[in-house]
Amino acid sequence: MARLWHAANMVREHRGDGHTAALVPERIGGTEAHVLSALASGIYPAESFGRIHHLSEARLAEVMDGLRDRGLLDASGRFTDAGRVTKGRIESLTDALAEAPYDGLEPLKLDHLVALLEPISIKLEATGSK
């Protein structure tokens, strides 16, 4: 169990590092990333998202205004088409960078891993977890 837990944490950390790397070329900082994540998850207004709702109104307004100025959010604080495309690019690059740990597995071992993890994935999806 300890080896599995450690391996899962390593893969999670690798994905997180890849996500950070995907945010950099888009010039998206941490708070901005939380706003985009909130909107992509259907949380509106984004300022109510649990990871940022504690920030001052001034800081949240600054972040939202910055995203509006860049054309990523509209006046109401929702995604523009450009915002959706940007979020999509970030997620696509994150997914691509996250593939590296699996590239070393032989196809049969990868299929076996997917089969083992599928029941866990189904249960998580049923709870609304991501």
PDB file of C-alpha atoms in Angstrom:
ATOM      1  CA  MET A   1       0.000   0.000   0.000  1.00  0.00           C
ATOM      2  CA  ALA A   2       2.848   2.393   0.831  1.00  0.00           C
ATOM      3  CA  ARG A   3       4.449   1.832  -2.591  1.00  0.00           C
ATOM      4  CA  LEU A   4       1.124   2.401  -4.351  1.00  0.00           C
ATOM      5  CA  TRP A   5       0.502   5.591  -2.348  1.00  0.00           C
ATOM      6  CA  HIS A   6       4.004   6.866  -3.128  1.00  0.00           C
ATOM      7  CA  ALA A   7       3.656   6.046  -6.830  1.00  0.00           C
ATOM      8  CA  ALA A   8       0.255   7.768  -7.013  1.00  0.00           C
ATOM      9  CA  ASN A   9       1.704  10.869  -5.366  1.00  0.00           C
ATOM     10  CA  MET A  10       4.638  10.900  -7.780  1.00  0.00           C
ATOM     11  CA  VAL A  11       2.306  10.727 -10.793  1.00  0.00           C
ATOM     12  CA  ARG A  12       0.074  13.445  -9.294  1.00  0.00           C
ATOM     13  CA  GLU A  13       3.077  15.698  -8.652  1.00  0.00           C
ATOM     14  CA  HIS A  14       4.353  15.082 -12.184  1.00  0.00           C
ATOM     15  CA  ARG A  15       0.987  16.108 -13.609  1.00  0.00           C
ATOM     16  CA  GLY A  16       0.943  19.199 -11.385  1.00  0.00           C
ATOM     17  CA  ASP A  17       4.393  20.213 -12.575  1.00  0.00           C
ATOM     18  CA  GLY A  18       3.238  19.762 -16.166  1.00  0.00           C
ATOM     19  CA  HIS A  19       0.193  21.924 -15.465  1.00  0.00           C
ATOM     20  CA  THR A  20       2.438  24.668 -14.119  1.00  0.00           C
ATOM     21  CA  ALA A  21       4.597  24.367 -17.230  1.00  0.00           C
ATOM     22  CA  ALA A  22       1.463  24.675 -19.395  1.00  0.00           C
ATOM     23  CA  LEU A  23       0.350  27.836 -17.559  1.00  0.00           C
ATOM     24  CA  VAL A  24       3.660  29.686 -18.023  1.00  0.00           C
ATOM     25  CA  PRO A  25       3.518  30.320 -21.791  1.00  0.00           C
ATOM     26  CA  GLU A  26      -0.102  31.486 -21.402  1.00  0.00           C
ATOM     27  CA  ARG A  27       1.022  33.989 -18.722  1.00  0.00           C
ATOM     28  CA  ILE A  28      -1.526  32.588 -16.274  1.00  0.00           C
ATOM     29  CA  GLY A  29      -0.631  32.908 -12.600  1.00  0.00           C
ATOM     30  CA  GLY A  30      -1.926  30.892  -9.672  1.00  0.00           C
ATOM     31  CA  THR A  31      -5.008  32.937  -8.834  1.00  0.00           C
ATOM     32  CA  GLU A  32      -5.869  33.299 -12.515  1.00  0.00           C
ATOM     33  CA  ALA A  33      -5.547  29.520 -12.906  1.00  0.00           C
ATOM     34  CA  HIS A  34      -8.045  29.032 -10.076  1.00  0.00           C
ATOM     35  CA  VAL A  35     -10.492  31.421 -11.779  1.00  0.00           C
ATOM     36  CA  LEU A  36     -10.226  29.515 -15.066  1.00  0.00           C
ATOM     37  CA  SER A  37     -10.570  26.182 -13.248  1.00  0.00           C
ATOM     38  CA  ALA A  38     -13.643  27.393 -11.376  1.00  0.00           C
ATOM     39  CA  LEU A  39     -15.338  28.536 -14.567  1.00  0.00           C
ATOM     40  CA  ALA A  40     -14.423  25.318 -16.384  1.00  0.00           C
ATOM     41  CA  SER A  41     -16.008  23.391 -13.500  1.00  0.00           C
ATOM     42  CA  GLY A  42     -19.235  25.412 -13.732  1.00  0.00           C
ATOM     43  CA  ILE A  43     -18.579  27.536 -10.641  1.00  0.00           C
ATOM     44  CA  TYR A  44     -19.966  31.030 -11.136  1.00  0.00           C
ATOM     45  CA  PRO A  45     -19.142  33.567 -10.062  1.00  0.00           C
ATOM     46  CA  ALA A  46     -15.564  32.330 -10.089  1.00  0.00           C
ATOM     47  CA  GLU A  47     -14.785  34.516  -7.102  1.00  0.00           C
ATOM     48  CA  SER A  48     -16.877  32.139  -4.953  1.00  0.00           C
ATOM     49  CA  PHE A  49     -14.483  29.239  -5.636  1.00  0.00           C
ATOM     50  CA  GLY A  50     -13.179  27.820  -2.368  1.00  0.00           C
ATOM     51  CA  ARG A  51      -9.529  28.222  -3.268  1.00  0.00           C
ATOM     52  CA  ILE A  52      -9.832  31.979  -3.837  1.00  0.00           C
ATOM     53  CA  HIS A  53     -12.986  33.192  -2.084  1.00  0.00           C
ATOM     54  CA  HIS A  54     -10.934  34.218   0.956  1.00  0.00           C
ATOM     55  CA  LEU A  55      -8.903  36.753  -1.025  1.00  0.00           C
ATOM     56  CA  SER A  56      -9.687  40.432  -0.679  1.00  0.00           C
ATOM     57  CA  GLU A  57     -12.260  41.942  -3.001  1.00  0.00           C
ATOM     58  CA  ALA A  58      -9.545  44.229  -4.362  1.00  0.00           C
ATOM     59  CA  ARG A  59      -7.275  41.282  -5.247  1.00  0.00           C
ATOM     60  CA  LEU A  60     -10.108  39.332  -6.853  1.00  0.00           C
ATOM     61  CA  ALA A  61     -11.180  42.401  -8.839  1.00  0.00           C
ATOM     62  CA  GLU A  62      -7.594  42.897 -10.014  1.00  0.00           C
ATOM     63  CA  VAL A  63      -7.373  39.300 -11.229  1.00  0.00           C
ATOM     64  CA  MET A  64     -10.777  39.371 -12.922  1.00  0.00           C
ATOM     65  CA  ASP A  65     -10.028  42.732 -14.560  1.00  0.00           C
ATOM     66  CA  GLY A  66      -6.712  41.401 -15.819  1.00  0.00           C
ATOM     67  CA  LEU A  67      -8.405  38.380 -17.400  1.00  0.00           C
ATOM     68  CA  ARG A  68     -11.021  40.683 -18.958  1.00  0.00           C
ATOM     69  CA  ASP A  69      -8.311  42.998 -20.309  1.00  0.00           C
ATOM     70  CA  ARG A  70      -6.674  39.983 -21.950  1.00  0.00           C
ATOM     71  CA  GLY A  71      -9.986  39.004 -23.548  1.00  0.00           C
ATOM     72  CA  LEU A  72     -10.307  35.749 -21.613  1.00  0.00           C
ATOM     73  CA  LEU A  73     -13.420  36.764 -19.661  1.00  0.00           C
ATOM     74  CA  ASP A  74     -16.412  38.862 -20.657  1.00  0.00           C
ATOM     75  CA  ALA A  75     -17.881  41.739 -18.643  1.00  0.00           C
ATOM     76  CA  SER A  76     -19.933  39.322 -16.513  1.00  0.00           C
ATOM     77  CA  GLY A  77     -16.886  37.218 -15.605  1.00  0.00           C
ATOM     78  CA  ARG A  78     -17.620  34.265 -17.873  1.00  0.00           C
ATOM     79  CA  PHE A  79     -15.345  32.710 -20.482  1.00  0.00           C
ATOM     80  CA  THR A  80     -15.055  34.363 -23.856  1.00  0.00           C
ATOM     81  CA  ASP A  81     -14.320  32.152 -26.845  1.00  0.00           C
ATOM     82  CA  ALA A  82     -10.647  33.120 -26.471  1.00  0.00           C
ATOM     83  CA  GLY A  83     -10.797  32.171 -22.798  1.00  0.00           C
ATOM     84  CA  ARG A  84     -12.208  28.732 -23.591  1.00  0.00           C
ATOM     85  CA  VAL A  85      -9.545  28.197 -26.261  1.00  0.00           C
ATOM     86  CA  THR A  86      -6.798  29.248 -23.849  1.00  0.00           C
ATOM     87  CA  LYS A  87      -8.110  26.931 -21.120  1.00  0.00           C
ATOM     88  CA  GLY A  88      -8.291  24.131 -23.697  1.00  0.00           C
ATOM     89  CA  ARG A  89      -4.667  24.689 -24.739  1.00  0.00           C
ATOM     90  CA  ILE A  90      -3.560  24.589 -21.115  1.00  0.00           C
ATOM     91  CA  GLU A  91      -5.402  21.340 -20.463  1.00  0.00           C
ATOM     92  CA  SER A  92      -4.214  19.723 -23.705  1.00  0.00           C
ATOM     93  CA  LEU A  93      -0.586  20.528 -22.947  1.00  0.00           C
ATOM     94  CA  THR A  94      -1.028  19.351 -19.352  1.00  0.00           C
ATOM     95  CA  ASP A  95      -2.424  16.037 -20.620  1.00  0.00           C
ATOM     96  CA  ALA A  96       0.397  15.632 -23.145  1.00  0.00           C
ATOM     97  CA  LEU A  97       3.070  16.328 -20.533  1.00  0.00           C
ATOM     98  CA  ALA A  98       1.404  13.898 -18.112  1.00  0.00           C
ATOM     99  CA  GLU A  99       1.817  10.994 -20.546  1.00  0.00           C
ATOM    100  CA  ALA A 100       5.577  10.566 -20.032  1.00  0.00           C
ATOM    101  CA  PRO A 101       5.407   8.210 -17.018  1.00  0.00           C
ATOM    102  CA  TYR A 102       3.244   5.832 -19.005  1.00  0.00           C
ATOM    103  CA  ASP A 103       5.414   5.870 -22.126  1.00  0.00           C
ATOM    104  CA  GLY A 104       7.821   3.402 -20.504  1.00  0.00           C
ATOM    105  CA  LEU A 105       5.136   0.759 -20.024  1.00  0.00           C
ATOM    106  CA  GLU A 106       4.738  -2.022 -22.515  1.00  0.00           C
ATOM    107  CA  PRO A 107       1.300  -1.939 -24.195  1.00  0.00           C
ATOM    108  CA  LEU A 108       0.056  -5.022 -22.290  1.00  0.00           C
ATOM    109  CA  LYS A 109       1.176  -3.566 -18.947  1.00  0.00           C
ATOM    110  CA  LEU A 110      -0.501  -0.267 -19.769  1.00  0.00           C
ATOM    111  CA  ASP A 111      -3.719  -2.095 -20.659  1.00  0.00           C
ATOM    112  CA  HIS A 112      -3.475  -4.013 -17.375  1.00  0.00           C
ATOM    113  CA  LEU A 113      -2.964  -0.781 -15.408  1.00  0.00           C
ATOM    114  CA  VAL A 114      -5.990   0.810 -17.070  1.00  0.00           C
ATOM    115  CA  ALA A 115      -8.095  -2.271 -16.292  1.00  0.00           C
ATOM    116  CA  LEU A 116      -7.027  -2.166 -12.634  1.00  0.00           C
ATOM    117  CA  LEU A 117      -7.748   1.535 -12.263  1.00  0.00           C
ATOM    118  CA  GLU A 118     -11.025   1.588 -14.180  1.00  0.00           C
ATOM    119  CA  PRO A 119     -13.256   0.535 -11.228  1.00  0.00           C
ATOM    120  CA  ILE A 120     -11.696   3.253  -9.059  1.00  0.00           C
ATOM    121  CA  SER A 121     -12.232   5.811 -11.823  1.00  0.00           C
ATOM    122  CA  ILE A 122     -15.877   4.806 -12.199  1.00  0.00           C
ATOM    123  CA  LYS A 123     -16.471   5.222  -8.457  1.00  0.00           C
ATOM    124  CA  LEU A 124     -14.771   8.620  -8.420  1.00  0.00           C
ATOM    125  CA  GLU A 125     -16.784   9.816 -11.406  1.00  0.00           C
ATOM    126  CA  ALA A 126     -19.990   8.678  -9.700  1.00  0.00           C
ATOM    127  CA  THR A 127     -19.189  10.905  -6.724  1.00  0.00           C
ATOM    128  CA  GLY A 128     -18.422  13.911  -8.917  1.00  0.00           C
ATOM    129  CA  SER A 129     -14.705  13.785  -8.062  1.00  0.00           C
ATOM    130  CA  LYS A 130     -12.115  14.695 -10.654  1.00  0.00           C
TER     131      LYS A 130
END
